[in-house]
Amino acid sequence: MLVIALCKGRSLEPSLATLAQAGIRFKEDVANSRKLIFDSEDGRFRAVLVKPADVPTYVEYGAADVGIAGRDVVMESGADILQPLDLNFGHCKIAVAGPKGARSIDGTDHPTVRVATKYPRITLDYYNAHGIPVEIIPLSGSIELAPLMGLADRIVDVVETGRTLKENGLDVVAVIAQISARLLVNRASYQTKRQDVLGLAHALEKVVQCESST
Ligand code: PRP
């Protein structure tokens, strides 16, 4: 049996839809249950539901053989896992944003730019790569509020439609990375359950190819 870690929240439905197209269906209504463990109809797969940021952890430690999560959480985790497939949904970007009219990722009178984010690792790597001293203000949500309240000069956050930025008077000043959902694989499972892992990866790859050709 392969254990698949899935994200609770907005990417659960597209993840389940992609798995269903690959022939993996669950006995119960996964999206509308409070249960956290679900076995597939054929008994070959077990889905576990976790917070998005925890999917790479479950996969890295082998509590799950595979997972589906956005590239953003994989980048942020720094987990030592395989990412064999772009699942081509959940498209968005990680960007630096600031008050409307802001033009640069520093753009502050102070030598150190204060950046609010739920992605401290990505933010630090990005600012270090640009040689700009940064103070990370770690937040867990409503990141767009931070510049409005004088808590930060810039934010690093996910931008999907851009509506949250726009409605809070903020603009993208730089795109750090394009994001989409990825298939994640535990390194040991890739060896010990190779046939099952490759079978799943190939089935999902076919779904992705079909979707992108329609
Ligand atoms: C995410 C993200 C942005 C928003 C971007 O927040 O952190 O705030 O979605 O989407 P948009 O570009 O389509 O407006 P989420 O809804 O996950 O809530 P959060 O503020 O609790 O992180």
Coordinates of N, CA and C and ligand atoms in Angstrom, one line a residue:
M1 N 0.8 -1.2 0.0 CA 0.0 0.0 0.0 C 0.9 1.3 0.0
L2 N 0.5 2.2 -0.8 CA 1.2 3.5 -0.8 C 0.4 4.5 0.0
V3 N 1.1 5.2 0.9 CA 0.5 6.3 1.7 C 0.8 7.6 1.0
I4 N -0.3 8.4 0.7 CA -0.3 9.6 0.0 C -0.7 10.8 1.0
A5 N 0.2 11.7 1.2 CA -0.1 12.9 2.0 C -0.7 14.0 1.1
L6 N -1.9 14.4 1.5 CA -2.6 15.4 0.7 C -2.8 16.7 1.6
C7 N -2.8 17.8 1.0 CA -3.1 19.1 1.7 C -4.5 19.3 2.0
K8 N -4.8 19.6 3.3 CA -6.2 20.1 3.6 C -6.3 21.4 3.0
G9 N -7.5 21.9 2.7 CA -7.7 23.2 2.2 C -8.0 23.3 0.8
R10 N -7.6 24.4 0.2 CA -8.1 24.7 -1.2 C -7.5 23.8 -2.3
S11 N -6.4 23.2 -2.0 CA -5.8 22.3 -3.1 C -6.3 20.8 -2.9
L12 N -7.2 20.6 -1.9 CA -7.6 19.2 -1.7 C -8.4 18.7 -2.9
E13 N -9.4 19.5 -3.3 CA -10.3 19.1 -4.3 C -9.6 18.8 -5.7
P14 N -8.7 19.7 -6.1 CA -8.0 19.4 -7.4 C -7.1 18.2 -7.2
S15 N -6.5 18.0 -6.0 CA -5.7 16.8 -5.8 C -6.5 15.6 -5.9
L16 N -7.7 15.5 -5.3 CA -8.6 14.4 -5.4 C -9.0 14.1 -6.8
A17 N -9.3 15.2 -7.5 CA -9.8 15.1 -8.9 C -8.7 14.5 -9.8
T18 N -7.5 14.9 -9.5 CA -6.3 14.4 -10.3 C -6.2 12.9 -10.0
L19 N -6.2 12.6 -8.7 CA -6.1 11.1 -8.3 C -7.2 10.3 -8.9
A20 N -8.5 10.9 -8.9 CA -9.6 10.1 -9.5 C -9.4 9.9 -11.0
Q21 N -8.9 10.9 -11.7 CA -8.6 10.7 -13.1 C -7.6 9.6 -13.4
A22 N -6.7 9.5 -12.4 CA -5.7 8.4 -12.5 C -6.2 7.1 -12.0
G23 N -7.5 7.0 -11.6 CA -8.2 5.8 -11.3 C -8.1 5.5 -9.8
I24 N -7.7 6.5 -9.0 CA -7.7 6.3 -7.5 C -8.8 7.0 -6.9
R25 N -9.8 6.2 -6.4 CA -11.0 6.7 -5.7 C -11.1 6.2 -4.3
F26 N -11.7 7.0 -3.5 CA -11.7 6.6 -2.1 C -13.1 6.2 -1.7
K27 N -13.2 5.3 -0.6 CA -14.5 4.8 -0.2 C -15.4 5.9 0.4
E28 N -14.8 6.9 1.0 CA -15.6 7.9 1.6 C -15.4 9.2 1.0
D29 N -16.3 10.2 1.4 CA -16.2 11.6 0.8 C -15.1 12.3 1.5
V30 N -13.9 12.2 1.0 CA -12.7 12.8 1.6 C -12.9 14.3 1.9
A31 N -13.4 15.0 0.9 CA -13.4 16.5 1.0 C -14.4 16.9 2.1
N32 N -15.4 16.1 2.4 CA -16.4 16.6 3.4 C -16.4 15.8 4.7
S33 N -15.3 15.2 5.0 CA -15.3 14.4 6.2 C -14.3 15.1 7.2
R34 N -14.5 14.7 8.5 CA -13.5 15.2 9.5 C -12.4 14.2 9.7
K35 N -12.6 13.0 9.1 CA -11.5 12.0 9.3 C -10.2 12.4 8.6
L36 N -9.1 11.8 9.0 CA -7.8 12.2 8.4 C -7.1 11.1 7.6
I37 N -7.7 9.9 7.7 CA -7.1 8.8 7.0 C -8.2 8.1 6.1
F38 N -7.9 7.9 4.9 CA -8.9 7.3 3.9 C -8.2 6.2 3.1
D39 N -8.8 5.1 3.0 CA -8.3 4.0 2.1 C -9.0 4.1 0.7
S40 N -8.2 3.8 -0.3 CA -8.8 3.8 -1.7 C -9.7 2.6 -1.8
E41 N -10.6 2.7 -2.8 CA -11.6 1.6 -3.1 C -10.9 0.3 -3.3
D42 N -9.7 0.3 -4.1 CA -9.0 -0.9 -4.4 C -8.1 -1.3 -3.3
G43 N -8.0 -0.6 -2.2 CA -7.1 -0.9 -1.1 C -5.6 -0.8 -1.4
R44 N -5.3 -0.1 -2.5 CA -3.8 0.0 -2.8 C -3.2 1.3 -2.3
F45 N -4.1 2.3 -1.9 CA -3.6 3.6 -1.5 C -4.3 4.0 -0.2
R46 N -3.6 4.8 0.6 CA -4.1 5.4 1.8 C -3.8 6.8 1.7
A47 N -4.8 7.7 1.8 CA -4.6 9.2 1.8 C -4.6 9.7 3.2
V48 N -3.7 10.5 3.6 CA -3.7 11.2 4.9 C -3.8 12.7 4.6
L49 N -4.6 13.4 5.4 CA -4.8 14.8 5.2 C -4.0 15.6 6.3
V50 N -3.1 16.5 5.8 CA -2.3 17.3 6.7 C -2.3 18.7 6.2
K51 N -1.7 19.6 7.1 CA -1.6 21.0 6.7 C -0.6 21.1 5.5
P52 N -0.8 22.0 4.5 CA 0.1 22.1 3.4 C 1.6 22.1 3.8
A53 N 2.0 22.9 4.7 CA 3.4 23.0 5.1 C 4.0 21.7 5.7
D54 N 3.1 20.8 6.1 CA 3.5 19.6 6.7 C 3.7 18.4 5.7
V55 N 3.2 18.6 4.5 CA 3.3 17.5 3.5 C 4.7 17.1 3.3
P56 N 5.7 18.0 3.0 CA 7.1 17.6 2.8 C 7.7 16.9 4.0
T57 N 7.3 17.3 5.2 CA 7.8 16.6 6.4 C 7.3 15.1 6.4
Y58 N 6.0 14.9 6.2 CA 5.5 13.5 6.2 C 6.2 12.7 5.1
V59 N 6.5 13.3 4.0 CA 7.2 12.5 2.9 C 8.6 12.3 3.2
E60 N 9.3 13.4 3.7 CA 10.7 13.2 4.0 C 11.0 12.2 5.1
Y61 N 10.2 12.1 6.1 CA 10.4 11.1 7.2 C 9.8 9.7 6.9
G62 N 9.1 9.6 5.7 CA 8.6 8.3 5.3 C 7.3 8.0 6.0
A63 N 6.7 8.9 6.7 CA 5.3 8.6 7.3 C 4.3 8.5 6.1
A64 N 4.6 9.2 5.0 CA 3.9 9.0 3.8 C 4.9 8.7 2.7
D65 N 4.6 7.8 1.8 CA 5.5 7.5 0.7 C 5.6 8.6 -0.4
V66 N 4.4 9.2 -0.6 CA 4.3 10.3 -1.6 C 3.4 11.4 -1.1
G67 N 3.4 12.5 -1.8 CA 2.6 13.6 -1.3 C 2.3 14.5 -2.5
I68 N 1.3 15.3 -2.3 CA 0.9 16.3 -3.3 C 0.9 17.7 -2.6
A69 N 1.8 18.6 -3.0 CA 1.8 19.9 -2.4 C 2.4 20.9 -3.4
G70 N 2.2 22.2 -3.1 CA 2.7 23.3 -3.9 C 4.2 23.4 -3.8
R71 N 4.8 23.9 -4.9 CA 6.2 24.0 -4.9 C 6.7 25.0 -3.8
D72 N 5.8 25.9 -3.4 CA 6.1 26.9 -2.4 C 6.5 26.2 -1.1
V73 N 5.6 25.3 -0.7 CA 5.9 24.6 0.6 C 7.1 23.7 0.5
V74 N 7.3 23.2 -0.6 CA 8.5 22.3 -0.8 C 9.8 23.2 -0.7
M75 N 9.8 24.3 -1.4 CA 10.9 25.2 -1.3 C 11.2 25.7 0.1
E76 N 10.1 26.0 0.8 CA 10.2 26.5 2.2 C 10.7 25.5 3.1
S77 N 10.3 24.2 2.9 CA 10.7 23.2 3.9 C 12.1 22.8 3.7
G78 N 12.7 22.9 2.6 CA 14.1 22.4 2.4 C 14.2 20.9 2.5
A79 N 13.1 20.2 2.4 CA 13.1 18.7 2.7 C 13.8 18.0 1.6
D80 N 14.5 16.9 2.0 CA 15.3 16.1 1.1 C 14.3 15.0 0.5
I81 N 13.6 15.4 -0.6 CA 12.6 14.5 -1.2 C 12.7 14.6 -2.7
L82 N 12.1 13.7 -3.4 CA 12.1 13.7 -4.8 C 10.8 14.5 -5.3
Q83 N 11.0 15.2 -6.4 CA 9.8 15.9 -7.0 C 9.7 15.5 -8.5
P84 N 9.2 14.3 -8.8 CA 9.3 13.9 -10.2 C 8.3 14.5 -11.2
L85 N 7.3 15.1 -10.7 CA 6.2 15.5 -11.6 C 5.5 16.8 -11.2
D86 N 5.4 17.7 -12.2 CA 4.6 18.9 -12.1 C 3.2 18.6 -12.4
L87 N 2.3 18.7 -11.5 CA 0.9 18.3 -11.7 C 0.0 19.3 -12.4
N88 N 0.6 20.4 -12.7 CA -0.1 21.4 -13.5 C -1.4 21.9 -13.0
F89 N -1.6 22.0 -11.7 CA -2.7 22.8 -11.1 C -2.2 23.6 -9.9
G90 N -3.0 24.5 -9.4 CA -2.6 25.3 -8.3 C -1.5 26.3 -8.7
H91 N -1.7 26.9 -9.9 CA -0.7 27.8 -10.4 C -0.8 29.2 -9.7
C92 N 0.3 29.6 -9.2 CA 0.4 31.0 -8.6 C 1.9 31.4 -8.6
K93 N 2.2 32.4 -7.9 CA 3.6 32.8 -7.8 C 3.9 33.2 -6.4
I94 N 5.2 33.1 -6.1 CA 5.7 33.7 -4.8 C 6.3 35.0 -5.2
A95 N 5.9 36.1 -4.6 CA 6.4 37.4 -5.0 C 6.7 38.3 -3.8
V96 N 7.5 39.3 -4.1 CA 7.7 40.4 -3.2 C 6.7 41.5 -3.6
A97 N 6.0 42.0 -2.6 CA 5.1 43.1 -2.8 C 5.3 44.2 -1.9
G98 N 4.9 45.4 -2.3 CA 5.0 46.6 -1.4 C 3.9 47.6 -1.7
P99 N 3.9 48.7 -1.0 CA 2.8 49.7 -1.3 C 2.8 50.1 -2.8
K100 N 1.6 50.4 -3.3 CA 1.4 50.8 -4.7 C 2.5 51.8 -5.0
G101 N 3.1 51.6 -6.2 CA 4.1 52.6 -6.7 C 5.5 52.2 -6.2
A102 N 5.6 51.2 -5.3 CA 7.0 50.8 -4.9 C 7.6 50.1 -6.0
R103 N 8.9 50.3 -6.2 CA 9.6 49.8 -7.4 C 10.7 48.8 -7.1
S104 N 11.2 48.7 -5.8 CA 12.3 47.8 -5.6 C 12.0 47.0 -4.4
I105 N 12.8 45.9 -4.3 CA 12.6 44.9 -3.2 C 13.2 45.5 -1.9
D106 N 14.0 46.5 -1.9 CA 14.5 47.2 -0.7 C 13.6 48.4 -0.4
G107 N 13.8 49.4 -1.2 CA 13.0 50.6 -1.2 C 12.7 51.2 0.2
T108 N 13.6 51.2 1.1 CA 13.4 51.7 2.4 C 14.5 52.6 2.8
D109 N 14.2 53.5 3.7 CA 15.2 54.5 4.2 C 16.2 53.8 5.1
H110 N 15.8 52.7 5.7 CA 16.7 52.0 6.7 C 17.6 51.0 5.9
P111 N 18.8 50.7 6.5 CA 19.7 49.8 5.9 C 19.2 48.4 5.8
T112 N 18.3 48.0 6.7 CA 17.7 46.7 6.7 C 16.2 46.7 6.3
V113 N 15.9 46.0 5.3 CA 14.4 46.0 4.9 C 13.7 45.0 5.7
R114 N 12.5 45.4 6.2 CA 11.7 44.5 7.0 C 10.7 43.8 6.1
V115 N 10.7 42.5 6.1 CA 9.8 41.8 5.2 C 8.9 40.8 6.0
A116 N 7.6 41.0 5.9 CA 6.7 40.1 6.6 C 6.3 38.9 5.6
T117 N 6.3 37.7 6.2 CA 6.1 36.5 5.4 C 5.8 35.3 6.2
K118 N 5.1 34.3 5.5 CA 5.0 33.0 6.1 C 6.1 32.1 5.4
Y119 N 7.0 32.7 4.6 CA 8.0 31.9 3.9 C 9.4 32.5 4.3
P120 N 9.8 32.3 5.6 CA 11.1 32.9 6.0 C 12.3 32.4 5.3
R121 N 12.3 31.1 5.0 CA 13.5 30.5 4.3 C 13.6 31.1 2.8
I122 N 12.5 31.1 2.1 CA 12.5 31.6 0.7 C 12.9 33.0 0.7
T123 N 12.4 33.8 1.7 CA 12.6 35.2 1.7 C 14.1 35.5 2.0
L124 N 14.6 34.8 3.0 CA 16.0 35.0 3.4 C 17.0 34.6 2.2
D125 N 16.7 33.5 1.6 CA 17.5 33.0 0.4 C 17.5 34.1 -0.6
Y126 N 16.3 34.6 -0.9 CA 16.1 35.6 -2.0 C 16.9 36.9 -1.7
Y127 N 16.7 37.4 -0.5 CA 17.4 38.7 -0.2 C 18.9 38.5 -0.1
N128 N 19.3 37.3 0.5 CA 20.7 37.1 0.6 C 21.3 37.0 -0.8
A129 N 20.6 36.4 -1.8 CA 21.1 36.3 -3.1 C 21.2 37.6 -3.8
H130 N 20.4 38.6 -3.3 CA 20.5 40.0 -3.8 C 21.4 40.9 -3.0
G131 N 22.0 40.3 -2.0 CA 22.9 41.0 -1.1 C 22.3 42.2 -0.3
I132 N 21.0 42.0 0.0 CA 20.3 43.0 0.7 C 20.0 42.6 2.1
P133 N 20.4 43.3 3.1 CA 20.2 42.9 4.5 C 18.7 42.9 4.8
V134 N 18.2 41.9 5.4 CA 16.7 41.8 5.6 C 16.4 41.3 7.1
E135 N 15.3 41.9 7.6 CA 14.8 41.4 8.8 C 13.5 40.7 8.5
I136 N 13.4 39.5 8.9 CA 12.2 38.7 8.6 C 11.2 38.9 9.7
I137 N 9.9 39.3 9.3 CA 8.9 39.4 10.3 C 8.0 38.2 10.0
P138 N 8.1 37.1 10.9 CA 7.3 35.9 10.6 C 5.8 36.1 11.0
L139 N 5.0 35.8 10.0 CA 3.5 35.9 10.2 C 2.9 34.6 9.7
S140 N 1.7 34.3 10.1 CA 1.1 33.0 9.6 C -0.1 33.2 8.7
G141 N -0.5 34.5 8.5 CA -1.6 34.7 7.6 C -1.9 36.2 7.5
S142 N -2.8 36.6 6.6 CA -3.2 38.1 6.4 C -1.9 38.9 6.2
I143 N -1.0 38.4 5.5 CA 0.4 39.0 5.3 C 0.2 40.4 4.8
E144 N -0.8 40.6 3.9 CA -0.9 41.9 3.2 C -1.2 43.0 4.2
L145 N -1.6 42.7 5.4 CA -1.9 43.7 6.4 C -0.6 44.4 6.9
A146 N 0.5 43.7 6.9 CA 1.7 44.1 7.6 C 2.2 45.5 7.1
P147 N 2.3 45.7 5.8 CA 2.8 47.1 5.4 C 1.8 48.2 5.7
L148 N 0.5 47.8 5.7 CA -0.6 48.8 6.0 C -0.5 49.3 7.4
M149 N 0.0 48.4 8.3 CA 0.0 48.7 9.7 C 1.4 49.2 10.2
G150 N 2.3 49.4 9.2 CA 3.7 49.8 9.6 C 4.5 48.7 10.2
L151 N 4.1 47.4 10.0 CA 4.8 46.3 10.6 C 6.0 45.9 9.7
A152 N 5.9 46.1 8.4 CA 6.9 45.7 7.4 C 6.9 46.7 6.3
D153 N 8.1 46.7 5.6 CA 8.3 47.5 4.3 C 7.8 46.7 3.1
R154 N 8.0 45.4 3.1 CA 7.6 44.6 2.0 C 7.0 43.3 2.6
I155 N 6.3 42.6 1.7 CA 5.9 41.2 2.0 C 6.4 40.2 1.0
V156 N 6.5 39.0 1.4 CA 6.8 37.9 0.4 C 5.6 36.9 0.6
D157 N 4.8 36.7 -0.4 CA 3.6 35.9 -0.3 C 3.2 35.3 -1.6
V158 N 2.2 34.4 -1.5 CA 1.7 33.8 -2.7 C 0.7 34.8 -3.3
V159 N 0.8 34.9 -4.6 CA -0.1 35.7 -5.4 C -0.8 34.8 -6.4
E160 N -2.1 34.7 -6.3 CA -2.8 33.9 -7.3 C -3.5 34.8 -8.3
T161 N -4.7 35.3 -7.9 CA -5.4 36.2 -8.8 C -4.8 37.7 -8.7
G162 N -4.2 38.0 -7.6 CA -3.7 39.4 -7.4 C -4.7 40.2 -6.7
R163 N -5.9 39.6 -6.4 CA -7.0 40.4 -5.9 C -6.7 40.9 -4.4
T164 N -6.1 40.1 -3.6 CA -5.8 40.5 -2.2 C -4.9 41.6 -2.2
L165 N -3.8 41.6 -3.1 CA -2.9 42.7 -3.1 C -3.6 44.0 -3.5
K166 N -4.4 43.9 -4.6 CA -5.0 45.0 -5.2 C -6.0 45.7 -4.2
E167 N -6.8 44.9 -3.5 CA -7.8 45.4 -2.6 C -7.1 46.0 -1.3
N168 N -5.8 45.7 -1.2 CA -5.1 46.3 0.0 C -4.1 47.3 -0.4
G169 N -4.2 47.8 -1.7 CA -3.3 48.9 -2.1 C -1.8 48.5 -2.3
L170 N -1.6 47.2 -2.6 CA -0.2 46.7 -2.8 C 0.0 46.3 -4.2
D171 N 1.3 46.3 -4.6 CA 1.7 45.9 -5.9 C 2.9 44.9 -5.8
V172 N 2.9 44.0 -6.8 CA 4.1 43.1 -6.9 C 5.3 43.9 -7.4
V173 N 6.4 43.8 -6.7 CA 7.7 44.4 -7.1 C 8.7 43.4 -7.8
A174 N 8.5 42.2 -7.4 CA 9.4 41.1 -8.0 C 8.8 39.8 -7.8
V175 N 8.9 38.9 -8.9 CA 8.5 37.6 -8.8 C 9.7 36.7 -8.4
I176 N 9.5 35.9 -7.3 CA 10.6 35.0 -6.9 C 10.5 33.7 -7.6
A177 N 9.3 33.1 -7.7 CA 9.2 31.8 -8.3 C 7.8 31.5 -8.8
Q178 N 7.7 30.8 -9.9 CA 6.4 30.3 -10.3 C 6.1 29.0 -9.5
I179 N 4.8 28.9 -9.1 CA 4.4 27.8 -8.3 C 3.3 26.9 -8.9
S180 N 3.4 25.6 -8.7 CA 2.3 24.7 -9.1 C 2.4 23.5 -8.2
A181 N 1.3 22.7 -8.2 CA 1.4 21.5 -7.4 C 2.3 20.4 -7.9
R182 N 3.0 19.8 -7.0 CA 4.0 18.8 -7.4 C 3.7 17.4 -6.7
L183 N 4.1 16.3 -7.4 CA 4.1 15.0 -6.8 C 5.5 14.9 -6.0
L184 N 5.4 14.6 -4.8 CA 6.6 14.4 -3.9 C 6.8 13.0 -3.6
V185 N 8.0 12.5 -3.5 CA 8.3 11.1 -3.3 C 9.4 11.0 -2.2
N186 N 9.2 10.1 -1.3 CA 10.2 9.7 -0.3 C 11.3 9.0 -0.9
R187 N 12.6 9.3 -0.6 CA 13.7 8.7 -1.3 C 13.7 7.1 -1.1
A188 N 13.5 6.7 0.2 CA 13.5 5.2 0.4 C 12.4 4.5 -0.3
S189 N 11.2 5.1 -0.3 CA 10.0 4.5 -0.9 C 10.2 4.4 -2.4
Y190 N 11.0 5.3 -3.0 CA 11.3 5.2 -4.4 C 12.1 4.0 -4.7
Q191 N 12.9 3.5 -3.7 CA 13.6 2.3 -3.9 C 12.8 1.1 -3.6
T192 N 12.2 1.1 -2.4 CA 11.6 -0.1 -1.8 C 10.2 -0.4 -2.4
K193 N 9.5 0.7 -2.9 CA 8.2 0.5 -3.5 C 8.2 1.0 -4.9
R194 N 9.3 0.8 -5.6 CA 9.5 1.4 -6.9 C 8.4 1.2 -7.9
Q195 N 7.9 -0.1 -8.0 CA 6.9 -0.4 -9.0 C 5.6 0.4 -8.7
D196 N 5.2 0.5 -7.4 CA 4.0 1.2 -7.0 C 4.2 2.7 -7.2
V197 N 5.4 3.2 -6.9 CA 5.6 4.7 -7.0 C 5.6 5.0 -8.5
L198 N 6.3 4.2 -9.3 CA 6.4 4.6 -10.7 C 5.0 4.4 -11.4
G199 N 4.3 3.4 -10.9 CA 2.9 3.2 -11.5 C 2.1 4.4 -11.2
L200 N 2.1 5.0 -10.0 CA 1.4 6.2 -9.7 C 1.9 7.4 -10.5
A201 N 3.2 7.5 -10.5 CA 3.7 8.7 -11.2 C 3.3 8.7 -12.7
H202 N 3.4 7.5 -13.3 CA 3.0 7.4 -14.8 C 1.5 7.6 -15.0
A203 N 0.7 7.1 -14.1 CA -0.7 7.4 -14.2 C -1.0 8.9 -14.1
L204 N -0.4 9.5 -13.1 CA -0.6 11.0 -12.9 C 0.0 11.8 -14.1
E205 N 1.1 11.3 -14.6 CA 1.7 12.0 -15.8 C 0.7 11.9 -17.0
K206 N 0.1 10.8 -17.2 CA -0.9 10.7 -18.3 C -2.1 11.7 -18.1
V207 N -2.5 11.8 -16.8 CA -3.6 12.7 -16.5 C -3.2 14.2 -16.9
V208 N -2.0 14.5 -16.5 CA -1.4 15.9 -16.8 C -1.3 16.1 -18.3
Q209 N -0.8 15.1 -19.0 CA -0.7 15.2 -20.4 C -2.1 15.4 -21.1
C210 N -3.0 14.6 -20.7 CA -4.4 14.7 -21.2 C -5.0 16.1 -21.0
E211 N -4.8 16.5 -19.7 CA -5.4 17.9 -19.4 C -4.7 19.0 -20.2
S212 N -3.4 18.9 -20.4 CA -2.8 20.0 -21.1 C -3.0 19.9 -22.6
S213 N -3.5 18.8 -23.1 CA -3.8 18.7 -24.6 C -5.2 19.1 -24.9
T214 N -6.0 19.3 -23.9 CA -7.4 19.7 -24.1 C -7.7 21.2 -24.1
Ligands
PRP1 C1 -3.3 33.4 0.2 C2 -2.1 34.3 0.1 C3 -2.7 35.6 -0.3 C4 -3.9 35.2 -1.1 C5 -3.5 35.4 -2.6 O1 -3.9 33.6 1.4 O2 -1.4 34.3 1.4 O3 -3.2 36.3 0.9 O4 -4.2 33.8 -0.9 O5 -4.6 35.1 -3.4 P1 -5.1 36.1 -4.5 O6 -3.9 36.6 -5.3 O7 -6.0 35.3 -5.4 O8 -5.9 37.2 -3.8 P2 -5.0 32.6 2.1 O9 -6.3 32.7 1.5 O10 -4.4 31.2 2.0 O11 -5.1 33.1 3.6 P3 -4.0 33.6 4.6 O12 -4.0 35.1 4.6 O13 -4.5 33.1 5.9 O14 -2.6 33.1 4.2

